[in-house]
JSON list of C-alpha atoms in Angstrom, two decimals:
[
{"chain": "A", "resi": 1, "resn": "UNK", "atom": "CA", "xyz": [0.07, -0.16, 0.21]},
{"chain": "A", "resi": 2, "resn": "UNK", "atom": "CA", "xyz": [1.38, 3.42, -0.91]},
{"chain": "A", "resi": 3, "resn": "UNK", "atom": "CA", "xyz": [1.35, 6.61, 1.06]},
{"chain": "A", "resi": 4, "resn": "UNK", "atom": "CA", "xyz": [-0.91, 8.35, -1.67]},
{"chain": "A", "resi": 5, "resn": "UNK", "atom": "CA", "xyz": [-3.38, 4.76, -1.33]},
{"chain": "A", "resi": 6, "resn": "UNK", "atom": "CA", "xyz": [-3.26, 5.53, 2.67]},
{"chain": "A", "resi": 7, "resn": "UNK", "atom": "CA", "xyz": [-4.51, 8.44, 2.14]},
{"chain": "A", "resi": 8, "resn": "UNK", "atom": "CA", "xyz": [-7.30, 8.15, 0.38]},
{"chain": "A", "resi": 9, "resn": "UNK", "atom": "CA", "xyz": [-9.10, 5.39, 2.79]},
{"chain": "A", "resi": 10, "resn": "UNK", "atom": "CA", "xyz": [-7.97, 7.89, 5.47]},
{"chain": "A", "resi": 11, "resn": "UNK", "atom": "CA", "xyz": [-9.92, 10.47, 4.27]},
{"chain": "A", "resi": 12, "resn": "UNK", "atom": "CA", "xyz": [-12.72, 8.58, 3.21]},
{"chain": "A", "resi": 13, "resn": "UNK", "atom": "CA", "xyz": [-12.97, 5.83, 5.38]},
{"chain": "A", "resi": 14, "resn": "UNK", "atom": "CA", "xyz": [-14.65, 2.34, 3.98]},
{"chain": "A", "resi": 15, "resn": "UNK", "atom": "CA", "xyz": [-16.08, 3.72, 0.98]},
{"chain": "A", "resi": 16, "resn": "UNK", "atom": "CA", "xyz": [-13.43, 4.90, -0.39]},
{"chain": "A", "resi": 17, "resn": "UNK", "atom": "CA", "xyz": [-14.43, 7.00, -3.16]},
{"chain": "A", "resi": 18, "resn": "UNK", "atom": "CA", "xyz": [-16.99, 8.83, -0.46]},
{"chain": "A", "resi": 19, "resn": "UNK", "atom": "CA", "xyz": [-20.18, 7.24, -1.57]},
{"chain": "A", "resi": 20, "resn": "UNK", "atom": "CA", "xyz": [-22.95, 6.87, -0.28]},
{"chain": "A", "resi": 21, "resn": "UNK", "atom": "CA", "xyz": [-23.84, 3.63, 1.35]},
{"chain": "A", "resi": 22, "resn": "UNK", "atom": "CA", "xyz": [-27.55, 1.96, 2.66]},
{"chain": "A", "resi": 23, "resn": "UNK", "atom": "CA", "xyz": [-25.75, 0.32, 5.42]},
{"chain": "A", "resi": 24, "resn": "UNK", "atom": "CA", "xyz": [-26.94, 3.19, 7.80]},
{"chain": "A", "resi": 25, "resn": "UNK", "atom": "CA", "xyz": [-30.48, 2.70, 7.27]},
{"chain": "A", "resi": 26, "resn": "UNK", "atom": "CA", "xyz": [-30.50, -0.64, 8.71]},
{"chain": "A", "resi": 27, "resn": "UNK", "atom": "CA", "xyz": [-29.92, -0.02, 12.17]},
{"chain": "A", "resi": 28, "resn": "UNK", "atom": "CA", "xyz": [-32.89, 2.61, 12.27]},
{"chain": "A", "resi": 29, "resn": "UNK", "atom": "CA", "xyz": [-35.03, 0.18, 10.41]},
{"chain": "A", "resi": 30, "resn": "UNK", "atom": "CA", "xyz": [-34.32, -2.43, 12.83]},
{"chain": "A", "resi": 31, "resn": "UNK", "atom": "CA", "xyz": [-35.42, -0.12, 15.99]},
{"chain": "A", "resi": 32, "resn": "UNK", "atom": "CA", "xyz": [-38.69, 0.97, 13.99]},
{"chain": "A", "resi": 33, "resn": "UNK", "atom": "CA", "xyz": [-39.70, -2.54, 13.20]},
{"chain": "A", "resi": 34, "resn": "UNK", "atom": "CA", "xyz": [-38.82, -3.85, 17.02]},
{"chain": "A", "resi": 35, "resn": "UNK", "atom": "CA", "xyz": [-40.60, -0.85, 18.66]},
{"chain": "A", "resi": 36, "resn": "UNK", "atom": "CA", "xyz": [-43.75, -1.50, 16.12]},
{"chain": "A", "resi": 37, "resn": "UNK", "atom": "CA", "xyz": [-43.38, -5.17, 16.81]},
{"chain": "A", "resi": 38, "resn": "UNK", "atom": "CA", "xyz": [-44.14, -3.92, 20.79]},
{"chain": "A", "resi": 39, "resn": "UNK", "atom": "CA", "xyz": [-47.27, -2.18, 20.32]},
{"chain": "A", "resi": 40, "resn": "UNK", "atom": "CA", "xyz": [-49.19, -4.65, 18.16]},
{"chain": "A", "resi": 41, "resn": "UNK", "atom": "CA", "xyz": [-48.37, -6.79, 20.32]},
{"chain": "A", "resi": 42, "resn": "UNK", "atom": "CA", "xyz": [-48.85, -5.00, 23.18]},
{"chain": "A", "resi": 43, "resn": "UNK", "atom": "CA", "xyz": [-52.48, -3.72, 21.45]},
{"chain": "A", "resi": 44, "resn": "UNK", "atom": "CA", "xyz": [-53.81, -7.19, 21.22]},
{"chain": "A", "resi": 45, "resn": "UNK", "atom": "CA", "xyz": [-53.18, -8.53, 24.92]},
{"chain": "A", "resi": 46, "resn": "UNK", "atom": "CA", "xyz": [-54.36, -5.85, 26.22]},
{"chain": "A", "resi": 47, "resn": "UNK", "atom": "CA", "xyz": [-58.03, -6.46, 23.46]},
{"chain": "A", "resi": 48, "resn": "UNK", "atom": "CA", "xyz": [-57.77, -9.59, 24.14]},
{"chain": "A", "resi": 49, "resn": "UNK", "atom": "CA", "xyz": [-57.85, -9.07, 27.68]},
{"chain": "A", "resi": 50, "resn": "UNK", "atom": "CA", "xyz": [-61.04, -6.46, 27.56]},
{"chain": "A", "resi": 51, "resn": "UNK", "atom": "CA", "xyz": [-62.70, -8.98, 25.07]},
{"chain": "A", "resi": 52, "resn": "UNK", "atom": "CA", "xyz": [-61.69, -12.44, 28.30]},
{"chain": "A", "resi": 53, "resn": "UNK", "atom": "CA", "xyz": [-63.31, -9.03, 31.33]},
{"chain": "A", "resi": 54, "resn": "UNK", "atom": "CA", "xyz": [-66.12, -8.05, 29.50]},
{"chain": "A", "resi": 55, "resn": "UNK", "atom": "CA", "xyz": [-67.01, -12.09, 28.40]},
{"chain": "A", "resi": 56, "resn": "UNK", "atom": "CA", "xyz": [-66.63, -12.56, 32.16]},
{"chain": "A", "resi": 57, "resn": "UNK", "atom": "CA", "xyz": [-70.65, -11.34, 33.19]},
{"chain": "A", "resi": 58, "resn": "UNK", "atom": "CA", "xyz": [-71.53, -9.51, 36.02]},
{"chain": "A", "resi": 59, "resn": "UNK", "atom": "CA", "xyz": [-71.59, -11.70, 38.88]},
{"chain": "A", "resi": 60, "resn": "UNK", "atom": "CA", "xyz": [-67.90, -12.95, 38.24]},
{"chain": "A", "resi": 61, "resn": "UNK", "atom": "CA", "xyz": [-67.00, -9.90, 38.34]},
{"chain": "A", "resi": 62, "resn": "UNK", "atom": "CA", "xyz": [-68.45, -8.87, 41.27]},
{"chain": "A", "resi": 63, "resn": "UNK", "atom": "CA", "xyz": [-67.37, -11.61, 42.45]},
{"chain": "A", "resi": 64, "resn": "UNK", "atom": "CA", "xyz": [-63.38, -10.45, 41.94]},
{"chain": "A", "resi": 65, "resn": "UNK", "atom": "CA", "xyz": [-64.68, -7.16, 43.34]},
{"chain": "A", "resi": 66, "resn": "UNK", "atom": "CA", "xyz": [-65.57, -8.58, 46.12]},
{"chain": "A", "resi": 67, "resn": "UNK", "atom": "CA", "xyz": [-62.22, -10.85, 46.49]},
{"chain": "A", "resi": 68, "resn": "UNK", "atom": "CA", "xyz": [-59.80, -7.77, 45.88]},
{"chain": "A", "resi": 69, "resn": "UNK", "atom": "CA", "xyz": [-61.82, -5.93, 49.41]},
{"chain": "A", "resi": 70, "resn": "UNK", "atom": "CA", "xyz": [-63.25, -3.02, 46.30]},
{"chain": "A", "resi": 71, "resn": "UNK", "atom": "CA", "xyz": [-66.79, -4.41, 48.07]},
{"chain": "A", "resi": 72, "resn": "UNK", "atom": "CA", "xyz": [-68.01, -5.38, 51.86]},
{"chain": "A", "resi": 73, "resn": "UNK", "atom": "CA", "xyz": [-70.39, -7.98, 51.91]},
{"chain": "A", "resi": 74, "resn": "UNK", "atom": "CA", "xyz": [-73.93, -6.10, 52.43]},
{"chain": "A", "resi": 75, "resn": "UNK", "atom": "CA", "xyz": [-72.89, -4.03, 49.44]},
{"chain": "A", "resi": 76, "resn": "UNK", "atom": "CA", "xyz": [-71.96, -8.01, 46.71]},
{"chain": "A", "resi": 77, "resn": "UNK", "atom": "CA", "xyz": [-74.85, -9.10, 48.26]},
{"chain": "A", "resi": 78, "resn": "UNK", "atom": "CA", "xyz": [-77.08, -6.29, 47.19]},
{"chain": "A", "resi": 79, "resn": "UNK", "atom": "CA", "xyz": [-75.51, -6.01, 43.65]},
{"chain": "A", "resi": 80, "resn": "UNK", "atom": "CA", "xyz": [-76.08, -9.43, 43.02]},
{"chain": "A", "resi": 81, "resn": "UNK", "atom": "CA", "xyz": [-79.20, -10.16, 44.08]},
{"chain": "A", "resi": 82, "resn": "UNK", "atom": "CA", "xyz": [-80.00, -6.88, 40.78]},
{"chain": "A", "resi": 83, "resn": "UNK", "atom": "CA", "xyz": [-78.09, -8.57, 38.86]},
{"chain": "A", "resi": 84, "resn": "UNK", "atom": "CA", "xyz": [-79.71, -11.64, 39.55]},
{"chain": "A", "resi": 85, "resn": "UNK", "atom": "CA", "xyz": [-82.91, -10.39, 39.22]},
{"chain": "A", "resi": 86, "resn": "UNK", "atom": "CA", "xyz": [-84.48, -10.84, 43.10]},
{"chain": "A", "resi": 87, "resn": "UNK", "atom": "CA", "xyz": [-86.14, -7.95, 43.89]},
{"chain": "A", "resi": 88, "resn": "UNK", "atom": "CA", "xyz": [-88.20, -9.53, 47.57]},
{"chain": "A", "resi": 89, "resn": "UNK", "atom": "CA", "xyz": [-86.11, -8.43, 50.00]},
{"chain": "A", "resi": 90, "resn": "UNK", "atom": "CA", "xyz": [-85.50, -4.49, 47.98]},
{"chain": "A", "resi": 91, "resn": "UNK", "atom": "CA", "xyz": [-87.83, -1.86, 50.74]},
{"chain": "A", "resi": 92, "resn": "UNK", "atom": "CA", "xyz": [-88.62, 1.42, 48.10]}
]
């Protein structure tokens, strides 16, 4: 390798002639695809969880809220009566 060739390689780097190389586009494209895939999977999971919760019905949601302690036993029984259509004990 002559001194002139070494100067050319130093000046232009691996492209030698200083031309454009599309390889630098691969890194942003890779990350755009990764982020898009994460968003796509996250939205699908969120939607399927919402469909599952909607398909569970009122009584199971009420049972879950009672189990988590969000409502007390009296409120649970009152709401369960309303869901089942049993209004005999209601004093309105």
